[in-house]
Amino acid sequence: MQIIFLQDVRGKGNKNEIKDVPDGYARNFLFPHKLAEQATPASLEKLEKMKEFILVEKKMQTETLKKSLEKISGLELVIKTKADEKGHLFSAIRAKDIAEKLKKDHQAEIGEEFIVLEKPIKTVGEQVVAIKVGDHQSSLKLLVEK
């Protein structure tokens, strides 16, 4: 029986994947648990429309991220935080903190998953932070002050 997975099923298939499975497995396990539905012409058409919508949405999101990337390219971002006399921060600065600061100060919608940090920043000073969106890359100067 040909089915469309509605959710990821470990070892069997991923969401929105079309696969042939034994009839009993589909009727007795996948359908009752709402993990899959039978692949009818109507459901296949619905799946294709959903895939097109997701593709368009992803393209729009990438364009928005590119614009934000251009906006912050070469920017100097200042983050003030608490540190001891030696310049060691009490709380490390992570990608999430940088993303929040960019959103707050510069209205740049850059997710933390696009900010490349080898390790959290734990000292006062200037750092260069890379931002990578797909095949586009940019950097900004991060100035950590106490």
GROMACS .gro file of N, CA and C in nm:
model
  438
    1MET      N    1   0.085  -0.117   0.000
    1MET     CA    2   0.000   0.000   0.000
    1MET      C    3   0.090   0.124   0.000
    2GLN      N    4   0.056   0.221  -0.081
    2GLN     CA    5   0.132   0.344  -0.089
    2GLN      C    6   0.072   0.445   0.010
    3ILE      N    7   0.161   0.504   0.093
    3ILE     CA    8   0.116   0.597   0.197
    3ILE      C    9   0.199   0.726   0.192
    4ILE      N   10   0.147   0.827   0.260
    4ILE     CA   11   0.220   0.953   0.281
    4ILE      C   12   0.239   0.967   0.431
    5PHE      N   13   0.363   0.978   0.475
    5PHE     CA   14   0.390   0.995   0.618
    5PHE      C   15   0.351   1.136   0.662
    6LEU      N   16   0.277   1.144   0.771
    6LEU     CA   17   0.236   1.272   0.828
    6LEU      C   18   0.335   1.319   0.934
    7GLN      N   19   0.413   1.225   0.987
    7GLN     CA   20   0.516   1.254   1.087
    7GLN      C   21   0.637   1.165   1.058
    8ASP      N   22   0.750   1.198   1.118
    8ASP     CA   23   0.867   1.112   1.106
    8ASP      C   24   0.842   0.984   1.183
    9VAL      N   25   0.871   0.871   1.120
    9VAL     CA   26   0.859   0.741   1.185
    9VAL      C   27   0.997   0.676   1.178
   10ARG      N   28   1.057   0.657   1.293
   10ARG     CA   29   1.193   0.606   1.301
   10ARG      C   30   1.208   0.475   1.223
   11GLY      N   31   1.304   0.474   1.132
   11GLY     CA   32   1.334   0.353   1.057
   11GLY      C   33   1.240   0.324   0.941
   12LYS      N   34   1.135   0.402   0.924
   12LYS     CA   35   1.037   0.376   0.818
   12LYS      C   36   1.030   0.489   0.716
   13GLY      N   37   1.019   0.613   0.762
   13GLY     CA   38   1.008   0.724   0.669
   13GLY      C   39   0.998   0.858   0.740
   14ASN      N   40   1.016   0.963   0.662
   14ASN     CA   41   1.011   1.099   0.715
   14ASN      C   42   0.882   1.168   0.674
   15LYS      N   43   0.851   1.278   0.742
   15LYS     CA   44   0.730   1.354   0.715
   15LYS      C   45   0.724   1.393   0.567
   16ASN      N   46   0.604   1.381   0.509
   16ASN     CA   47   0.575   1.414   0.369
   16ASN      C   48   0.643   1.323   0.268
   17GLU      N   49   0.693   1.210   0.312
   17GLU     CA   50   0.756   1.113   0.222
   17GLU      C   51   0.650   1.013   0.175
   18ILE      N   52   0.658   0.973   0.049
   18ILE     CA   53   0.565   0.874  -0.007
   18ILE      C   54   0.640   0.742  -0.013
   19LYS      N   55   0.577   0.635   0.042
   19LYS     CA   56   0.644   0.506   0.049
   19LYS      C   57   0.544   0.392   0.040
   20ASP      N   58   0.591   0.277  -0.005
   20ASP     CA   59   0.511   0.155  -0.004
   20ASP      C   60   0.540   0.079   0.126
   21VAL      N   61   0.434   0.043   0.198
   21VAL     CA   62   0.447  -0.035   0.321
   21VAL      C   63   0.345  -0.148   0.316
   22PRO      N   64   0.365  -0.252   0.396
   22PRO     CA   65   0.265  -0.361   0.401
   22PRO      C   66   0.128  -0.308   0.446
   23ASP      N   67   0.023  -0.365   0.388
   23ASP     CA   68  -0.114  -0.321   0.419
   23ASP      C   69  -0.145  -0.328   0.568
   24GLY      N   70  -0.108  -0.438   0.632
   24GLY     CA   71  -0.138  -0.457   0.774
   24GLY      C   72  -0.069  -0.354   0.861
   25TYR      N   73   0.054  -0.323   0.830
   25TYR     CA   74   0.129  -0.223   0.906
   25TYR      C   75   0.062  -0.086   0.895
   26ALA      N   76   0.018  -0.053   0.774
   26ALA     CA   77  -0.048   0.075   0.752
   26ALA      C   78  -0.181   0.081   0.827
   27ARG      N   79  -0.265  -0.022   0.811
   27ARG     CA   80  -0.399  -0.021   0.872
   27ARG      C   81  -0.396  -0.036   1.024
   28ASN      N   82  -0.306  -0.119   1.074
   28ASN     CA   83  -0.306  -0.150   1.217
   28ASN      C   84  -0.219  -0.057   1.302
   29PHE      N   85  -0.123   0.008   1.241
   29PHE     CA   86  -0.035   0.093   1.322
   29PHE      C   87  -0.031   0.239   1.274
   30LEU      N   88   0.004   0.260   1.149
   30LEU     CA   89   0.025   0.397   1.101
   30LEU      C   90  -0.104   0.480   1.098
   31PHE      N   91  -0.211   0.425   1.043
   31PHE     CA   92  -0.336   0.501   1.033
   31PHE      C   93  -0.398   0.530   1.170
   32PRO      N   94  -0.411   0.430   1.260
   32PRO     CA   95  -0.472   0.459   1.391
   32PRO      C   96  -0.393   0.562   1.474
   33HIS      N   97  -0.260   0.563   1.458
   33HIS     CA   98  -0.178   0.657   1.533
   33HIS      C   99  -0.158   0.790   1.459
   34LYS      N  100  -0.229   0.806   1.348
   34LYS     CA  101  -0.223   0.928   1.267
   34LYS      C  102  -0.080   0.963   1.226
   35LEU      N  103  -0.003   0.860   1.193
   35LEU     CA  104   0.134   0.879   1.147
   35LEU      C  105   0.142   0.886   0.995
   36ALA      N  106   0.038   0.837   0.927
   36ALA     CA  107   0.037   0.835   0.780
   36ALA      C  108  -0.106   0.835   0.730
   37GLU      N  109  -0.120   0.863   0.600
   37GLU     CA  110  -0.250   0.852   0.534
   37GLU      C  111  -0.228   0.785   0.400
   38GLN      N  112  -0.334   0.726   0.348
   38GLN     CA  113  -0.323   0.656   0.220
   38GLN      C  114  -0.297   0.758   0.108
   39ALA      N  115  -0.211   0.719   0.015
   39ALA     CA  116  -0.174   0.808  -0.096
   39ALA      C  117  -0.279   0.800  -0.205
   40THR      N  118  -0.379   0.885  -0.197
   40THR     CA  119  -0.483   0.896  -0.301
   40THR      C  120  -0.445   1.012  -0.394
   41PRO      N  121  -0.505   1.019  -0.511
   41PRO     CA  122  -0.475   1.133  -0.600
   41PRO      C  123  -0.497   1.269  -0.533
   42ALA      N  124  -0.603   1.280  -0.453
   42ALA     CA  125  -0.631   1.406  -0.383
   42ALA      C  126  -0.523   1.438  -0.280
   43SER      N  127  -0.481   1.337  -0.203
   43SER     CA  128  -0.379   1.362  -0.101
   43SER      C  129  -0.242   1.390  -0.165
   44LEU      N  130  -0.214   1.328  -0.279
   44LEU     CA  131  -0.088   1.355  -0.350
   44LEU      C  132  -0.086   1.498  -0.404
   45GLU      N  133  -0.201   1.544  -0.454
   45GLU     CA  134  -0.211   1.681  -0.503
   45GLU      C  135  -0.194   1.781  -0.388
   46LYS      N  136  -0.255   1.750  -0.275
   46LYS     CA  137  -0.243   1.834  -0.156
   46LYS      C  138  -0.097   1.842  -0.111
   47LEU      N  139  -0.027   1.728  -0.115
   47LEU     CA  140   0.114   1.722  -0.077
   47LEU      C  141   0.200   1.808  -0.170
   48GLU      N  142   0.175   1.802  -0.299
   48GLU     CA  143   0.250   1.882  -0.396
   48GLU      C  144   0.229   2.032  -0.373
   49LYS      N  145   0.105   2.072  -0.345
   49LYS     CA  146   0.076   2.213  -0.317
   49LYS      C  147   0.148   2.258  -0.191
   50MET      N  148   0.150   2.171  -0.089
   50MET     CA  149   0.216   2.205   0.035
   50MET      C  150   0.367   2.219   0.014
   51LYS      N  151   0.426   2.130  -0.067
   51LYS     CA  152   0.569   2.139  -0.096
   51LYS      C  153   0.602   2.268  -0.171
   52GLU      N  154   0.517   2.308  -0.265
   52GLU     CA  155   0.538   2.433  -0.338
   52GLU      C  156   0.531   2.552  -0.243
   53PHE      N  157   0.432   2.550  -0.152
   53PHE     CA  158   0.416   2.658  -0.055
   53PHE      C  159   0.539   2.668   0.034
   54ILE      N  160   0.589   2.554   0.080
   54ILE     CA  161   0.707   2.552   0.166
   54ILE      C  162   0.828   2.607   0.092
   55LEU      N  163   0.841   2.571  -0.035
   55LEU     CA  164   0.952   2.618  -0.117
   55LEU      C  165   0.948   2.770  -0.134
   56VAL      N  166   0.830   2.825  -0.162
   56VAL     CA  167   0.814   2.969  -0.178
   56VAL      C  168   0.843   3.040  -0.046
   57GLU      N  169   0.793   2.985   0.063
   57GLU     CA  170   0.815   3.044   0.194
   57GLU      C  171   0.964   3.045   0.230
   58LYS      N  172   1.032   2.936   0.200
   58LYS     CA  173   1.175   2.925   0.228
   58LYS      C  174   1.254   3.027   0.145
   59LYS      N  175   1.212   3.047   0.020
   59LYS     CA  176   1.277   3.144  -0.068
   59LYS      C  177   1.260   3.286  -0.013
   60MET      N  178   1.138   3.318   0.033
   60MET     CA  179   1.112   3.450   0.091
   60MET      C  180   1.194   3.471   0.217
   61GLN      N  181   1.205   3.368   0.299
   61GLN     CA  182   1.282   3.377   0.422
   61GLN      C  183   1.430   3.400   0.390
   62THR      N  184   1.481   3.332   0.289
   62THR     CA  185   1.620   3.350   0.249
   62THR      C  186   1.645   3.492   0.201
   63GLU      N  187   1.552   3.548   0.124
   63GLU     CA  188   1.565   3.686   0.076
   63GLU      C  189   1.567   3.784   0.194
   64THR      N  190   1.480   3.763   0.291
   64THR     CA  191   1.476   3.849   0.409
   64THR      C  192   1.607   3.841   0.486
   65LEU      N  193   1.660   3.719   0.500
   65LEU     CA  194   1.787   3.701   0.570
   65LEU      C  195   1.901   3.768   0.494
   66LYS      N  196   1.900   3.761   0.362
   66LYS     CA  197   2.004   3.826   0.282
   66LYS      C  198   2.001   3.978   0.303
   67LYS      N  199   1.881   4.036   0.307
   67LYS     CA  200   1.868   4.180   0.329
   67LYS      C  201   1.920   4.218   0.467
   68SER      N  202   1.887   4.137   0.567
   68SER     CA  203   1.937   4.162   0.702
   68SER      C  204   2.088   4.149   0.707
   69LEU      N  205   2.141   4.053   0.633
   69LEU     CA  206   2.285   4.030   0.628
   69LEU      C  207   2.356   4.151   0.567
   70GLU      N  208   2.301   4.206   0.460
   70GLU     CA  209   2.358   4.326   0.398
   70GLU      C  210   2.352   4.445   0.494
   71LYS      N  211   2.245   4.452   0.570
   71LYS     CA  212   2.223   4.562   0.664
   71LYS      C  213   2.329   4.564   0.775
   72ILE      N  214   2.370   4.447   0.820
   72ILE     CA  215   2.463   4.440   0.933
   72ILE      C  216   2.608   4.416   0.892
   73SER      N  217   2.633   4.403   0.764
   73SER     CA  218   2.769   4.378   0.716
   73SER      C  219   2.862   4.492   0.758
   74GLY      N  220   2.971   4.458   0.826
   74GLY     CA  221   3.068   4.557   0.869
   74GLY      C  222   3.025   4.639   0.990
   75LEU      N  223   2.916   4.603   1.050
   75LEU     CA  224   2.861   4.675   1.164
   75LEU      C  225   2.946   4.652   1.289
   76GLU      N  226   2.947   4.750   1.378
   76GLU     CA  227   3.014   4.733   1.507
   76GLU      C  228   2.905   4.726   1.614
   77LEU      N  229   2.898   4.613   1.680
   77LEU     CA  230   2.795   4.588   1.781
   77LEU      C  231   2.859   4.594   1.919
   78VAL      N  232   2.800   4.671   2.009
   78VAL     CA  233   2.854   4.686   2.144
   78VAL      C  234   2.761   4.616   2.243
   79ILE      N  235   2.819   4.526   2.321
   79ILE     CA  236   2.743   4.458   2.427
   79ILE      C  237   2.810   4.489   2.559
   80LYS      N  238   2.733   4.544   2.652
   80LYS     CA  239   2.785   4.574   2.785
   80LYS      C  240   2.737   4.466   2.880
   81THR      N  241   2.831   4.415   2.960
   81THR     CA  242   2.798   4.308   3.054
   81THR      C  243   2.888   4.318   3.176
   82LYS      N  244   2.861   4.240   3.275
   82LYS     CA  245   2.940   4.242   3.398
   82LYS      C  246   3.064   4.155   3.383
   83ALA      N  247   3.177   4.207   3.435
   83ALA     CA  248   3.303   4.133   3.428
   83ALA      C  249   3.386   4.165   3.552
   84ASP      N  250   3.484   4.080   3.579
   84ASP     CA  251   3.573   4.105   3.693
   84ASP      C  252   3.686   4.200   3.650
   85GLU      N  253   3.781   4.226   3.742
   85GLU     CA  254   3.890   4.319   3.715
   85GLU      C  255   3.981   4.271   3.602
   86LYS      N  256   3.992   4.142   3.584
   86LYS     CA  257   4.081   4.085   3.481
   86LYS      C  258   4.015   4.082   3.343
   87GLY      N  259   3.889   4.115   3.336
   87GLY     CA  260   3.820   4.117   3.208
   87GLY      C  261   3.746   3.989   3.173
   88HIS      N  262   3.734   3.899   3.270
   88HIS     CA  263   3.658   3.776   3.247
   88HIS      C  264   3.511   3.802   3.276
   89LEU      N  265   3.426   3.763   3.184
   89LEU     CA  266   3.283   3.787   3.200
   89LEU      C  267   3.222   3.692   3.302
   90PHE      N  268   3.125   3.742   3.377
   90PHE     CA  269   3.053   3.657   3.471
   90PHE      C  270   2.958   3.563   3.397
   91SER      N  271   2.910   3.606   3.283
   91SER     CA  272   2.820   3.526   3.201
   91SER      C  273   2.869   3.533   3.057
   92ALA      N  274   2.893   3.418   2.996
   92ALA     CA  275   2.945   3.414   2.859
   92ALA      C  276   2.843   3.468   2.759
   93ILE      N  277   2.892   3.525   2.651
   93ILE     CA  278   2.805   3.575   2.545
   93ILE      C  279   2.795   3.468   2.438
   94ARG      N  280   2.674   3.428   2.407
   94ARG     CA  281   2.647   3.322   2.311
   94ARG      C  282   2.581   3.380   2.186
   95ALA      N  283   2.562   3.296   2.087
   95ALA     CA  284   2.500   3.338   1.961
   95ALA      C  285   2.360   3.396   1.987
   96LYS      N  286   2.289   3.339   2.083
   96LYS     CA  287   2.154   3.386   2.116
   96LYS      C  288   2.157   3.532   2.162
   97ASP      N  289   2.257   3.567   2.244
   97ASP     CA  290   2.269   3.704   2.294
   97ASP      C  291   2.298   3.802   2.181
   98ILE      N  292   2.383   3.760   2.088
   98ILE     CA  293   2.417   3.846   1.974
   98ILE      C  294   2.294   3.866   1.885
   99ALA      N  295   2.219   3.759   1.861
   99ALA     CA  296   2.098   3.768   1.779
   99ALA      C  297   1.995   3.862   1.843
  100GLU      N  298   1.979   3.854   1.974
  100GLU     CA  299   1.884   3.941   2.044
  100GLU      C  300   1.927   4.088   2.035
  101LYS      N  301   2.058   4.112   2.049
  101LYS     CA  302   2.110   4.249   2.042
  101LYS      C  303   2.093   4.307   1.901
  102LEU      N  304   2.117   4.225   1.798
  102LEU     CA  305   2.097   4.269   1.660
  102LEU      C  306   1.951   4.305   1.634
  103LYS      N  307   1.861   4.224   1.687
  103LYS     CA  308   1.718   4.248   1.668
  103LYS      C  309   1.675   4.376   1.741
  104LYS      N  310   1.725   4.393   1.863
  104LYS     CA  311   1.685   4.506   1.945
  104LYS      C  312   1.740   4.638   1.891
  105ASP      N  313   1.869   4.642   1.858
  105ASP     CA  314   1.933   4.767   1.819
  105ASP      C  315   1.922   4.800   1.670
  106HIS      N  316   1.920   4.697   1.585
  106HIS     CA  317   1.929   4.721   1.440
  106HIS      C  318   1.814   4.659   1.361
  107GLN      N  319   1.714   4.604   1.428
  107GLN     CA  320   1.598   4.542   1.364
  107GLN      C  321   1.639   4.440   1.257
  108ALA      N  322   1.746   4.368   1.284
  108ALA     CA  323   1.794   4.265   1.191
  108ALA      C  324   1.750   4.129   1.242
  109GLU      N  325   1.669   4.061   1.163
  109GLU     CA  326   1.615   3.930   1.201
  109GLU      C  327   1.712   3.819   1.161
  110ILE      N  328   1.820   3.806   1.236
  110ILE     CA  329   1.917   3.700   1.212
  110ILE      C  330   1.903   3.599   1.325
  111GLY      N  331   1.872   3.476   1.292
  111GLY     CA  332   1.856   3.372   1.392
  111GLY      C  333   1.990   3.329   1.448
  112GLU      N  334   1.988   3.279   1.570
  112GLU     CA  335   2.113   3.239   1.634
  112GLU      C  336   2.183   3.125   1.561
  113GLU      N  337   2.108   3.045   1.483
  113GLU     CA  338   2.169   2.934   1.410
  113GLU      C  339   2.259   2.981   1.296
  114PHE      N  340   2.246   3.108   1.256
  114PHE     CA  341   2.328   3.163   1.148
  114PHE      C  342   2.454   3.232   1.199
  115ILE      N  343   2.462   3.254   1.329
  115ILE     CA  344   2.578   3.321   1.388
  115ILE      C  345   2.681   3.215   1.424
  116VAL      N  346   2.800   3.231   1.367
  116VAL     CA  347   2.905   3.129   1.383
  116VAL      C  348   3.001   3.172   1.494
  117LEU      N  349   2.998   3.100   1.604
  117LEU     CA  350   3.092   3.120   1.714
  117LEU      C  351   3.160   2.986   1.742
  118GLU      N  352   3.293   2.986   1.748
  118GLU     CA  353   3.363   2.861   1.780
  118GLU      C  354   3.332   2.819   1.923
  119LYS      N  355   3.330   2.918   2.012
  119LYS     CA  356   3.295   2.894   2.152
  119LYS      C  357   3.237   3.023   2.208
  120PRO      N  358   3.163   3.015   2.317
  120PRO     CA  359   3.106   3.136   2.377
  120PRO      C  360   3.215   3.236   2.415
  121ILE      N  361   3.185   3.364   2.403
  121ILE     CA  362   3.281   3.471   2.434
  121ILE      C  363   3.281   3.492   2.585
  122LYS      N  364   3.401   3.485   2.645
  122LYS     CA  365   3.411   3.493   2.791
  122LYS      C  366   3.502   3.606   2.839
  123THR      N  367   3.551   3.689   2.746
  123THR     CA  368   3.641   3.798   2.785
  123THR      C  369   3.596   3.930   2.724
  124VAL      N  370   3.638   4.039   2.790
  124VAL     CA  371   3.610   4.173   2.741
  124VAL      C  372   3.705   4.200   2.624
  125GLY      N  373   3.658   4.275   2.525
  125GLY     CA  374   3.743   4.310   2.412
  125GLY      C  375   3.668   4.303   2.281
  126GLU      N  376   3.745   4.311   2.173
  126GLU     CA  377   3.686   4.311   2.039
  126GLU      C  378   3.697   4.172   1.977
  127GLN      N  379   3.589   4.128   1.917
  127GLN     CA  380   3.583   3.997   1.850
  127GLN      C  381   3.524   4.018   1.711
  128VAL      N  382   3.563   3.933   1.618
  128VAL     CA  383   3.500   3.933   1.486
  128VAL      C  384   3.407   3.813   1.482
  129VAL      N  385   3.280   3.838   1.453
  129VAL     CA  386   3.179   3.732   1.452
  129VAL      C  387   3.133   3.711   1.308
  130ALA      N  388   3.138   3.586   1.264
  130ALA     CA  389   3.093   3.552   1.128
  130ALA      C  390   2.945   3.517   1.131
  131ILE      N  391   2.876   3.558   1.025
  131ILE     CA  392   2.735   3.525   1.009
  131ILE      C  393   2.721   3.460   0.873
  132LYS      N  394   2.667   3.339   0.872
  132LYS     CA  395   2.658   3.263   0.747
  132LYS      C  396   2.513   3.222   0.722
  133VAL      N  397   2.459   3.268   0.609
  133VAL     CA  398   2.323   3.233   0.568
  133VAL      C  399   2.335   3.164   0.433
  134GLY      N  400   2.318   3.033   0.432
  134GLY     CA  401   2.333   2.957   0.308
  134GLY      C  402   2.474   2.971   0.255
  135ASP      N  403   2.487   3.020   0.132
  135ASP     CA  404   2.620   3.040   0.075
  135ASP      C  405   2.667   3.184   0.088
  136HIS      N  406   2.591   3.268   0.157
  136HIS     CA  407   2.629   3.408   0.180
  136HIS      C  408   2.689   3.421   0.319
  137GLN      N  409   2.800   3.496   0.327
  137GLN     CA  410   2.867   3.512   0.454
  137GLN      C  411   2.900   3.658   0.476
  138SER      N  412   2.894   3.701   0.601
  138SER     CA  413   2.926   3.837   0.639
  138SER      C  414   2.991   3.832   0.777
  139SER      N  415   3.044   3.944   0.820
  139SER     CA  416   3.101   3.948   0.954
  139SER      C  417   3.072   4.084   1.016
  140LEU      N  418   3.081   4.088   1.147
  140LEU     CA  419   3.064   4.212   1.219
  140LEU      C  420   3.160   4.214   1.336
  141LYS      N  421   3.190   4.336   1.382
  141LYS     CA  422   3.278   4.351   1.497
  141LYS      C  423   3.191   4.353   1.622
  142LEU      N  424   3.230   4.274   1.718
  142LEU     CA  425   3.158   4.270   1.845
  142LEU      C  426   3.250   4.326   1.951
  143LEU      N  427   3.209   4.433   2.014
  143LEU     CA  428   3.287   4.497   2.118
  143LEU      C  429   3.220   4.467   2.252
  144VAL      N  430   3.290   4.391   2.334
  144VAL     CA  431   3.236   4.353   2.465
  144VAL      C  432   3.297   4.447   2.569
  145GLU      N  433   3.211   4.520   2.640
  145GLU     CA  434   3.255   4.615   2.742
  145GLU      C  435   3.194   4.579   2.876
  146LYS      N  436   3.265   4.625   2.983
  146LYS     CA  437   3.206   4.603   3.115
  146LYS      C  438   3.146   4.729   3.168
   0.00000   0.00000   0.00000
